[in-house]
Short mmCIF file of C-alpha atoms in Angstrom, two decimals:
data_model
loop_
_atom_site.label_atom_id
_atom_site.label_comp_id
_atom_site.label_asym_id
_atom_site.label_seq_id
_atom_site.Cartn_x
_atom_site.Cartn_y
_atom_site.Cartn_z
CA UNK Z 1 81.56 139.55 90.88
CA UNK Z 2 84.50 138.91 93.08
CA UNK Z 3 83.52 135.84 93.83
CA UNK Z 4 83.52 134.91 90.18
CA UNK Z 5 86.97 136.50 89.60
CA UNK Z 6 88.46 134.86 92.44
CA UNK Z 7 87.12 131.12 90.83
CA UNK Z 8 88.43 131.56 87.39
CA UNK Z 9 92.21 132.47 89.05
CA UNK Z 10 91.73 129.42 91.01
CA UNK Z 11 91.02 127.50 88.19
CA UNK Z 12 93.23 129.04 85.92
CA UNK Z 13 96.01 127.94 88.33
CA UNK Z 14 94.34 124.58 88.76
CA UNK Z 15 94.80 124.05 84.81
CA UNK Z 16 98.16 125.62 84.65
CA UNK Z 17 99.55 123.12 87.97
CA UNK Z 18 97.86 120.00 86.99
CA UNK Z 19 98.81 119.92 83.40
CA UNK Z 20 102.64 121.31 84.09
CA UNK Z 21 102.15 117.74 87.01
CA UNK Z 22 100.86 116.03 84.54
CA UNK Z 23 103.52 116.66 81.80
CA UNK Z 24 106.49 116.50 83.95
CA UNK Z 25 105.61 113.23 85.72
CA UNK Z 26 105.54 111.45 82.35
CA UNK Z 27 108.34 113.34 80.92
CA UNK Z 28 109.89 112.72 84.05
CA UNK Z 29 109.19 108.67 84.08
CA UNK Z 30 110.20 108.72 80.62
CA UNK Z 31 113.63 109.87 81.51
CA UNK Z 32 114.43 107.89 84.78
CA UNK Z 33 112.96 104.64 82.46
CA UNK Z 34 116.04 105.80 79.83
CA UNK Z 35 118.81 106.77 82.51
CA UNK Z 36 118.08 103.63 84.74
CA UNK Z 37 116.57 100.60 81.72
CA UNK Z 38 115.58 99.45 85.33
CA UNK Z 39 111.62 98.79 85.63
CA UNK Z 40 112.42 97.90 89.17
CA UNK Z 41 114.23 101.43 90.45
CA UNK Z 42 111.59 103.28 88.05
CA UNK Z 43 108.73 101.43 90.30
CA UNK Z 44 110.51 101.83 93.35
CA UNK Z 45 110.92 105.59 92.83
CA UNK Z 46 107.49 106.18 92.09
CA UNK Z 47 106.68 104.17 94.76
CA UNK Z 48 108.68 106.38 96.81
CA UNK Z 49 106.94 109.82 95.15
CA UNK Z 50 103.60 108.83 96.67
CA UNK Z 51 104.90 108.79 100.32
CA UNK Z 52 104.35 112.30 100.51
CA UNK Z 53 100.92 111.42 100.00
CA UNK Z 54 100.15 109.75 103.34
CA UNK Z 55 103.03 111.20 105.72
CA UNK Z 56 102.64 114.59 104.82
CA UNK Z 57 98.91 114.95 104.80
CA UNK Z 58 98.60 115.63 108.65
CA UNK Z 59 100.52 118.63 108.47
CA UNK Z 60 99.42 120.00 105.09
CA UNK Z 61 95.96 120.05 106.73
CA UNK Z 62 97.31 121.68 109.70
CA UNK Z 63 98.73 124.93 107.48
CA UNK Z 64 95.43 125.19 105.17
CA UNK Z 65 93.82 125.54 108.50
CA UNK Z 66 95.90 127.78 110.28
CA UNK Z 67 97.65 129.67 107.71
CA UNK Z 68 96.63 131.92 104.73
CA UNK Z 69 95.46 129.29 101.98
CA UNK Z 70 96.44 132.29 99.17
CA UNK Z 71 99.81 132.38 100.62
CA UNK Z 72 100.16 128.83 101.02
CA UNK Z 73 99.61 128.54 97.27
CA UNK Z 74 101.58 131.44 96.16
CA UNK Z 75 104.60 130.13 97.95
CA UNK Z 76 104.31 126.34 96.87
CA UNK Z 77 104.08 127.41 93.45
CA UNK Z 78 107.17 130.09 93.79
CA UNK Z 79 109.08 127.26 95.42
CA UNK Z 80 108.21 124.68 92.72
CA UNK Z 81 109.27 127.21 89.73
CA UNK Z 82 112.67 127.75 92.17
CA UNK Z 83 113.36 123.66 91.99
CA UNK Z 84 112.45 123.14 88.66
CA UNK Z 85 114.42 125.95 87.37
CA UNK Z 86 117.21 125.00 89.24
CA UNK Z 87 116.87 121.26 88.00
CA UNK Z 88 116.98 122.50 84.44
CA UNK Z 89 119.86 124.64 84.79
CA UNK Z 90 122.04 121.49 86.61
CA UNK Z 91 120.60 119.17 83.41
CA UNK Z 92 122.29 121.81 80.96
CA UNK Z 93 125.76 120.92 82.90
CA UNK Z 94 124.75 117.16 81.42
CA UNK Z 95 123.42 116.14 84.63
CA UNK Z 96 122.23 112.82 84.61
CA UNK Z 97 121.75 111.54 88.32
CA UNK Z 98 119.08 108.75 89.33
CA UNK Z 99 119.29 110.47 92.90
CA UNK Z 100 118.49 114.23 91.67
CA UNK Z 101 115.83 113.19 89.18
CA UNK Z 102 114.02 111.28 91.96
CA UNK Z 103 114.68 113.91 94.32
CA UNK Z 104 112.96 116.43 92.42
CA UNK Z 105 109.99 113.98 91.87
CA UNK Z 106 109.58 112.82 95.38
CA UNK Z 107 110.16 116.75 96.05
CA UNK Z 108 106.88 117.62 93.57
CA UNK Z 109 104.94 115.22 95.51
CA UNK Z 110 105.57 116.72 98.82
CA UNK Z 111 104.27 120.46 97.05
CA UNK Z 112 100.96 118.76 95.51
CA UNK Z 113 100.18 116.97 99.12
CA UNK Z 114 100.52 120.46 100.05
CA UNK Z 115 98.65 121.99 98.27
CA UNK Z 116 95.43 120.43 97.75
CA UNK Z 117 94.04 120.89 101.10
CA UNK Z 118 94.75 124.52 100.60
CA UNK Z 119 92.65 124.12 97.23
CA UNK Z 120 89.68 122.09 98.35
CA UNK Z 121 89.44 124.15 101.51
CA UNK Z 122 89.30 127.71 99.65
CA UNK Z 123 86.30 126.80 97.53
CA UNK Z 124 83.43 127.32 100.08
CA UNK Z 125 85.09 130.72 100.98
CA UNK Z 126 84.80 131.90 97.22
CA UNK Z 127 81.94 130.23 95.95
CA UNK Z 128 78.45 130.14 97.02
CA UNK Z 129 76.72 127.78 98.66
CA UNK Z 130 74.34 127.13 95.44
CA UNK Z 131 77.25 126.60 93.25
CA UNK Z 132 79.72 124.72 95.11
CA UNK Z 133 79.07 121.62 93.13
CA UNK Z 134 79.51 123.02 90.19
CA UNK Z 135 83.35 124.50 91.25
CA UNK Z 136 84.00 120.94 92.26
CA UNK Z 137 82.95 119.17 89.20
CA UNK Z 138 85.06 122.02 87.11
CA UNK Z 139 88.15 121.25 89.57
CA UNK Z 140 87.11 117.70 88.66
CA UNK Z 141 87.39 118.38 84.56
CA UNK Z 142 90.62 120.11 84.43
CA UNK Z 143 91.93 116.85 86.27
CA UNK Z 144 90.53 114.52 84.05
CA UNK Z 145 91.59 116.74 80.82
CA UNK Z 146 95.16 116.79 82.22
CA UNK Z 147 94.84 112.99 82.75
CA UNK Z 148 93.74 112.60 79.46
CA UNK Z 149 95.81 115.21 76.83
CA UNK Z 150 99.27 115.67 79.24
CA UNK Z 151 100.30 112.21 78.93
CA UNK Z 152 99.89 113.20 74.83
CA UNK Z 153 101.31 116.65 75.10
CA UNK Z 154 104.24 115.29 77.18
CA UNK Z 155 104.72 112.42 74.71
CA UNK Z 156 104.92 114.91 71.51
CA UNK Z 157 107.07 117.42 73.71
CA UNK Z 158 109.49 115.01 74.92
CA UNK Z 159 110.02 114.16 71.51
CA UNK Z 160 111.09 117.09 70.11
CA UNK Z 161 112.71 118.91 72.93
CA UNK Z 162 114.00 116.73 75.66
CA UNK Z 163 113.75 116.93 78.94
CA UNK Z 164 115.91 119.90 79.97
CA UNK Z 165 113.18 122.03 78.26
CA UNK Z 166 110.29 120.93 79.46
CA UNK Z 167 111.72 121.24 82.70
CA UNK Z 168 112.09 124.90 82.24
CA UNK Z 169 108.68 125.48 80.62
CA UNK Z 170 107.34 123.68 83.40
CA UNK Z 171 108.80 126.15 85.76
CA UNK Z 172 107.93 129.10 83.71
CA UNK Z 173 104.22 127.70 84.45
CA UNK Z 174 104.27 127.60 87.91
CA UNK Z 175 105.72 130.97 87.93
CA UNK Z 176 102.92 132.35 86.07
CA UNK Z 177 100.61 130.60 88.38
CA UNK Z 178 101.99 132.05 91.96
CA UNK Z 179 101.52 135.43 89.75
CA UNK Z 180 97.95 135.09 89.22
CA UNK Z 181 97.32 133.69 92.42
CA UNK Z 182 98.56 137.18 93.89
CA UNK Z 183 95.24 138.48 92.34
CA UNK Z 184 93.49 136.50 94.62
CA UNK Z 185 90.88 138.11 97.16
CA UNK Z 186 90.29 135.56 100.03
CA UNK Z 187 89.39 136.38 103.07
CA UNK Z 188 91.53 134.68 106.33
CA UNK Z 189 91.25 135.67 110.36
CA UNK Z 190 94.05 134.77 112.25
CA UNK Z 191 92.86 132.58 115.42
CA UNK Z 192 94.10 133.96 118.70
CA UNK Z 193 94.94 130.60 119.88
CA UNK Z 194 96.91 128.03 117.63
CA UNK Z 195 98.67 124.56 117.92
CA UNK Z 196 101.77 125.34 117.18
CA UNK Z 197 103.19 124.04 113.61
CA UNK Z 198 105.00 120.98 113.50
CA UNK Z 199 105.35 117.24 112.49
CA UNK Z 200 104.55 115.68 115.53
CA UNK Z 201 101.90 118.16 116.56
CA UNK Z 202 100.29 117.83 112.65
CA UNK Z 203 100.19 114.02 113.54
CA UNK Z 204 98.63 114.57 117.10
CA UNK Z 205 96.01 116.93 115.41
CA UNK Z 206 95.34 114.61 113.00
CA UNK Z 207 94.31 112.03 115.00
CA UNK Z 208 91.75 114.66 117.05
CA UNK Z 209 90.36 115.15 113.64
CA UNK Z 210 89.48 111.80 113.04
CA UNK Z 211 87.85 111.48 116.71
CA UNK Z 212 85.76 114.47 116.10
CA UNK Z 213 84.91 113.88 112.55
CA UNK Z 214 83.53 110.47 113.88
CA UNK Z 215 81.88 111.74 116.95
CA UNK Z 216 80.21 115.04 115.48
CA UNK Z 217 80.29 114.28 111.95
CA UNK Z 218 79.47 110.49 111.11
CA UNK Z 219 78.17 110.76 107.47
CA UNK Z 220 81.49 112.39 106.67
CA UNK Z 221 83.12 109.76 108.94
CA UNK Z 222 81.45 107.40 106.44
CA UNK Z 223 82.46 109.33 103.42
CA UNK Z 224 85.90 108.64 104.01
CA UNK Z 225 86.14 105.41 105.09
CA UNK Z 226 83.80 104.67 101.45
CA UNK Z 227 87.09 106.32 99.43
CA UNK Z 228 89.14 103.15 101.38
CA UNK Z 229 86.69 100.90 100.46
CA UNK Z 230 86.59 101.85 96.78
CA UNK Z 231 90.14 102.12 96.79
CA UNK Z 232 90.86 98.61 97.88
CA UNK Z 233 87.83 96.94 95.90
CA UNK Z 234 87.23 98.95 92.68
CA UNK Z 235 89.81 100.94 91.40
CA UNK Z 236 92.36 98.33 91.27
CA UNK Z 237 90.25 97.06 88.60
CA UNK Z 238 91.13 99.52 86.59
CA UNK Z 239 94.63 99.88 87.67
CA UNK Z 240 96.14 96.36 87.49
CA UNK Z 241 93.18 94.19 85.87
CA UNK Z 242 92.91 96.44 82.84
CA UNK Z 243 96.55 95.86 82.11
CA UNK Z 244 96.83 92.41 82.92
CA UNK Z 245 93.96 91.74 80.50
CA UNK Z 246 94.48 94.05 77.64
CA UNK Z 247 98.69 92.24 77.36
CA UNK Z 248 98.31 88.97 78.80
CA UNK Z 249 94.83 87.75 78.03
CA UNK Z 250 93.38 89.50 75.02
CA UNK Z 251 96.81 90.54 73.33
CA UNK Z 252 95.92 93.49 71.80
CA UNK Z 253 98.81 95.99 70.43
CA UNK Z 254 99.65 99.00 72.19
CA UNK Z 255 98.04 101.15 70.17
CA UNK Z 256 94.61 99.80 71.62
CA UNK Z 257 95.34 99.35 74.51
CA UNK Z 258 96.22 103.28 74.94
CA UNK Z 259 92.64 103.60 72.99
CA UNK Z 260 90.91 101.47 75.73
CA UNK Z 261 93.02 103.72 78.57
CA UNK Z 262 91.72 107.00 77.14
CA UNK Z 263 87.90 105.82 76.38
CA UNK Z 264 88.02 104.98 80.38
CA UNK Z 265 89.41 108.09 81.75
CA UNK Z 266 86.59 110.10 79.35
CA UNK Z 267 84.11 108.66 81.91
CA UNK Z 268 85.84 110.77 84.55
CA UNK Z 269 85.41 113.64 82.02
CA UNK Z 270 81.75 112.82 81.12
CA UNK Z 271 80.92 112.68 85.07
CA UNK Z 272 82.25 116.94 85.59
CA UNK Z 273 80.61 118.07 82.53
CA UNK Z 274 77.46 116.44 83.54
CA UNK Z 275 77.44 117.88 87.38
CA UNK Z 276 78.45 121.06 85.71
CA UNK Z 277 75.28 121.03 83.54
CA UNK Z 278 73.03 119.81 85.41
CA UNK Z 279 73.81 119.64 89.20
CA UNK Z 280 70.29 119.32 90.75
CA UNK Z 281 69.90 115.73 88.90
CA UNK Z 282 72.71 114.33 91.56
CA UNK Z 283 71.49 115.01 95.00
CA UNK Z 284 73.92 113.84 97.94
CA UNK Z 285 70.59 111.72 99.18
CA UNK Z 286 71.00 109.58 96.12
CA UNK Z 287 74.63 109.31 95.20
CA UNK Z 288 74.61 105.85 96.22
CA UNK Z 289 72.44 104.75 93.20
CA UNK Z 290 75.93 105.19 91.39
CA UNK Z 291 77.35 102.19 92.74
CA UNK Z 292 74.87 99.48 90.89
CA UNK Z 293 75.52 100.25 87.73
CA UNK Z 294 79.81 99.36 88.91
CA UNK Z 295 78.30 96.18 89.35
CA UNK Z 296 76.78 95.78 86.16
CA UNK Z 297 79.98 96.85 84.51
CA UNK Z 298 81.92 94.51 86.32
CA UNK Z 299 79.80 91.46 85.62
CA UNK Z 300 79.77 92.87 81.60
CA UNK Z 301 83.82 92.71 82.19
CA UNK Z 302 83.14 88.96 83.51
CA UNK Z 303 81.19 87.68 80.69
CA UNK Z 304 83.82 89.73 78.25
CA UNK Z 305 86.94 87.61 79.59
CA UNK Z 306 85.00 84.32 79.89
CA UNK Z 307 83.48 84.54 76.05
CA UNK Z 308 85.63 87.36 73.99
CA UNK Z 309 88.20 86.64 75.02
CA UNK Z 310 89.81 86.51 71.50
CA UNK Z 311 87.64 89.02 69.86
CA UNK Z 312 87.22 92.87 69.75
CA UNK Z 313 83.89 92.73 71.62
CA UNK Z 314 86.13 91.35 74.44
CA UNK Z 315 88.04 94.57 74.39
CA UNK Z 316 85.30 97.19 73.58
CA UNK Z 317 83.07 95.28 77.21
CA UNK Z 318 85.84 96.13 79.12
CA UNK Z 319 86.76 99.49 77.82
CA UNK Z 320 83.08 100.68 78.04
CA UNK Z 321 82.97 99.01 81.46
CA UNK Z 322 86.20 101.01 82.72
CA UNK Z 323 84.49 103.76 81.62
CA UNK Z 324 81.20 103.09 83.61
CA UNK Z 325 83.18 102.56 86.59
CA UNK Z 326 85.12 105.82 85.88
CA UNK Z 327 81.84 107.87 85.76
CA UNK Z 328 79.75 106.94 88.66
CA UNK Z 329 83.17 106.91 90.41
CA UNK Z 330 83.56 110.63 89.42
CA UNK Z 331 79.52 111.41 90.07
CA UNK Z 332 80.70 110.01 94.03
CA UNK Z 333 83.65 111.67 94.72
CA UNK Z 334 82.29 115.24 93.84
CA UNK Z 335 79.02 114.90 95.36
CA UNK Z 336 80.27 113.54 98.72
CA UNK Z 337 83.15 116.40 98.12
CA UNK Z 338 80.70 118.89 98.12
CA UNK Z 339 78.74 117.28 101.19
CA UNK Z 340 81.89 117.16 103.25
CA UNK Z 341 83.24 120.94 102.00
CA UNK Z 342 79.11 121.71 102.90
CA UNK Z 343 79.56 120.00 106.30
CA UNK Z 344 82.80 120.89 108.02
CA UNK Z 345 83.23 123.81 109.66
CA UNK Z 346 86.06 125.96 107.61
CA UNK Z 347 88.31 126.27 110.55
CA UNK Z 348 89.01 122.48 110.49
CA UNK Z 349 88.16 122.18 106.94
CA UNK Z 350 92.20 121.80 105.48
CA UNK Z 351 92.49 118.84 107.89
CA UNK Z 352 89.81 116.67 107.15
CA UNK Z 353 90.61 117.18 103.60
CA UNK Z 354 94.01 116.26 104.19
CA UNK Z 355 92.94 113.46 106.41
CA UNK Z 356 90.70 112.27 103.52
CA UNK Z 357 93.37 112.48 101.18
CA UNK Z 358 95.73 110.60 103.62
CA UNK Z 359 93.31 107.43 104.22
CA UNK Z 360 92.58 107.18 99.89
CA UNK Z 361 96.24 107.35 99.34
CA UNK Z 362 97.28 104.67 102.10
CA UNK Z 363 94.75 102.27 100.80
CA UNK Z 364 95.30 102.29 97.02
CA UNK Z 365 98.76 100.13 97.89
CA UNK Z 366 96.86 97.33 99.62
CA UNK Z 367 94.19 97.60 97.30
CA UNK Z 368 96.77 97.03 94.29
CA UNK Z 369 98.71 94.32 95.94
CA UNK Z 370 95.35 92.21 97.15
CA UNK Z 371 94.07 92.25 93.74
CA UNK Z 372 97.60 91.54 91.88
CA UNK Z 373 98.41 88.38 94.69
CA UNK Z 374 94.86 86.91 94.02
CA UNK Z 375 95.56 87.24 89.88
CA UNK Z 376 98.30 84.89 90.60
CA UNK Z 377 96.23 82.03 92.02
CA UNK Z 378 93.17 82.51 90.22
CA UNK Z 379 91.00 83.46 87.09
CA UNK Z 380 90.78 86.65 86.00
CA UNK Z 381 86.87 86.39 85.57
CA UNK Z 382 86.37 85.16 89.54
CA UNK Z 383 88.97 87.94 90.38
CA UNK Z 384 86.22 90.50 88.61
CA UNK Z 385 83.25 88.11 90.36
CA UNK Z 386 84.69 89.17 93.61
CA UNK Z 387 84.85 92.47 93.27
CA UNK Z 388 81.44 92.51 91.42
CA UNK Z 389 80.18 91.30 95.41
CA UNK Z 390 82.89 93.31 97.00
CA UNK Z 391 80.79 96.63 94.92
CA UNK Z 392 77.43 95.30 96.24
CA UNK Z 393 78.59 95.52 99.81
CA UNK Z 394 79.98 98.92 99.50
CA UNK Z 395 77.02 100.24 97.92
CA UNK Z 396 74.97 98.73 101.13
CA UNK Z 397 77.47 100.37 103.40
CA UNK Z 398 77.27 103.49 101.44
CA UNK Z 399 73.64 103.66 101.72
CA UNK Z 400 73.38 102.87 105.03
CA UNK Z 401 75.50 105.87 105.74
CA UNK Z 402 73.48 108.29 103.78
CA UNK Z 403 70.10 107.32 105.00
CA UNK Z 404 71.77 107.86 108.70
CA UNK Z 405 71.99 111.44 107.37
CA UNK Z 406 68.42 111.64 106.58
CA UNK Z 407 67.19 109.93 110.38
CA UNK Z 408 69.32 112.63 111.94
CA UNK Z 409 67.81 115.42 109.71
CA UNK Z 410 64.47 113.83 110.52
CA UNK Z 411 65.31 113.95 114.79
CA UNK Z 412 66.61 117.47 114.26
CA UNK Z 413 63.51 118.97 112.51
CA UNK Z 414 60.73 117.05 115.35
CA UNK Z 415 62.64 118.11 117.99
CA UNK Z 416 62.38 122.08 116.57
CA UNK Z 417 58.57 121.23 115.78
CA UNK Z 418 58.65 120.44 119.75
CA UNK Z 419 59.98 123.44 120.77
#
């Protein structure tokens, strides 16, 4: 039972953090885009917000492992309500600074890096083995439904109360979050020997991590160098294709081209429902039959900018392709979440999470910029081509480190026979 109480707190904080993220970063964008009228200092500040993202990783992993993971989230949400509180009461005074409102940004990024390790890490100590996929692919939901209906919510609050308000409803929610989290029962042992906390040691301990995890653990080694992969070859697809085609090459208004965004992030949805409901139909052995249908969908994007071009078939190919590519993307990264959180020993748990999150994060950039640079000197149909081939080779790779899993379990259980 406690088990089960201690899930729905951590979920209910999930929902309450990554909508309150989800709202303020658009209400947030929305505000810099109207103080600044400058696309190029808007970019460069959220450019600037996902730093946090790689440089802070090593040492976020380094305090989910060493520290009290309850703690760790009761404080980053107590200290979150504390900043955005305080931003709301200097935006009554009619402040209007560039600086502060990227500040407090930058400073929201820093908090989620920080957090998430703490998250991932806590599941396996308050969920059972059995069930552990289905926490993840819950976790997984409440991110795609804040994807999905904050942007909306944001959009319709924004609207009618500005952004001082949201501001301090957004703080009210994180408040109410480090509250519940109190409530938490989680059990934590202190080791007697610990590296002691710091930037450069976080960095030093992150780079042991990655030794071991690639000595000990190699499938998980694997795992995370298949998030690069998908990072720099797939998802950019949906990231800077999708919007080059919807407004440059099909034309469509923006009312469909929000329509096409929202049918592809549903596929994220449709992929945590589905592992919810049925989690013994996506075994870890077989999570790299995923990949082929991305190919498929890619090809189906091919044939829609090459011949619909001008028509709403064009646009409803690439919309349900997005979406394919969404899903099985989803169906991966919570299977081979659950392997890894399965896997790792929970001492070193926070770090290779953090790790993980570190290497995905550095690599969406040169994904992004690859994909835009070749858009500039080429077709947008051999630009999906490529990454149609670029799919096929991951899913070899990805395969190739799964069935490594298998010969080892195979070695293991002879050698026990032996004995």
């Amino acid at each position: 039972m406690k088990l089960k109480r201690n899930f729905r707190l951590v979920l209910i904080g999930q929902i309450i953090s990554l909508f309150g993220n989800a709202i303020q970063r658009f209400c947030l964008s929305l505000y810099l885009l109207e103080l600044t009228g400058s696309p190029a200092i808007y970019g460069n500040i959220l450019a600037l917000s996902i730093l946090p993202y790689i440089f802070c990783a090593p040492i976020a992993g380094q305090f989910a492992d060493q520290l009290s993971k309850k703690k760790i989230m009761i404080y980053l949400d107590f200290l979150c309500f504390i900043l955005l509180f305080s931003y709301g009461v200097y935006l009554k005074g009619d402040g209007s600074s560039v600086i502060v409102a990227g500040a407090v940004m930058i400073l929201l990024s820093v908090a989620a890096t920080l957090y998430t390790p703490a998250v991932t890490s806590c599941l396996p100590e308050i969920v059972e083995p059995e069930r552990l996929k289905f926490a993840n692919s819950c976790v997984s939901q409440v991110g795609a439904w804040a994807n999905i209906l904050g942007p909306v919510v944001a959009g319709m609050l924004y609207g009618l109360f500005g952004i001082r308000w949201i501001v301090i409803l957004n703080a009210i929610s994180f408040l109410l979050s480090a509250i519940m989290e109190c409530f938490l029962v989680m059990p934590f042992q202190k080791k007697e020997k610990q590296t002691p906390i710091s930037l450069k040691s976080s960095y030093l301990e992150m780079g042991k991590t990655a030794v071991v995890v690639k000595k000990q653990y190699m499938v998980v080694f694997g795992i995370i160098l298949s998030y690069a992969l998908y990072n720099i070859c797939i998802v950019p697809v949906n990231t800077i294709v999708l919007p080059y085609v919807m407004n440059l090459l099909f034309q469509v208004p923006s009312e469909v081209y929000g329509t096409v965004e929202g049918i592809i992030v549903l596929g994220s949805l449709f992929s945590g429902i589905l592992l919810a409901i049925a989690t013994k139909w996506f075994p870890f052995q077989k999570v790299y039959l995923w990949n082929y249908p991305m190919s498929v969908a890619l090809l189906g994007m091919t044939v829609a900018v090459v011949f619909f071009s001008k028509s709403m078939i064009g646009v409803a190919i690439f919309a349900i392709g997005g979406m394919i590519i969404m899903f099985c993307l989803g169906v991966g990264n919570i299977v081979t979440l659950t392997y890894i959180q399965e896997t790792i020993p929970s001492h070193m748990l926070g770090k290779v999470s953090a790790l993980s999150t570190a290497v995905a994060t550095a690599t969406v950039p040169i994904g992004q910029v690859l994909l835009g640079n070749v858009l500039e000197w080429s077709h947008v149909s051999i630009v999906l081509l490529i990454s149609a081939v670029l799919n096929g080779l991951v899913s070899l790779f990805v395969r190739w480190n799964i069935l490594r899993d298998q010969k080892v379990d195979k070695i293991v259980k002879n050698v026990i026979e032996c004995e």
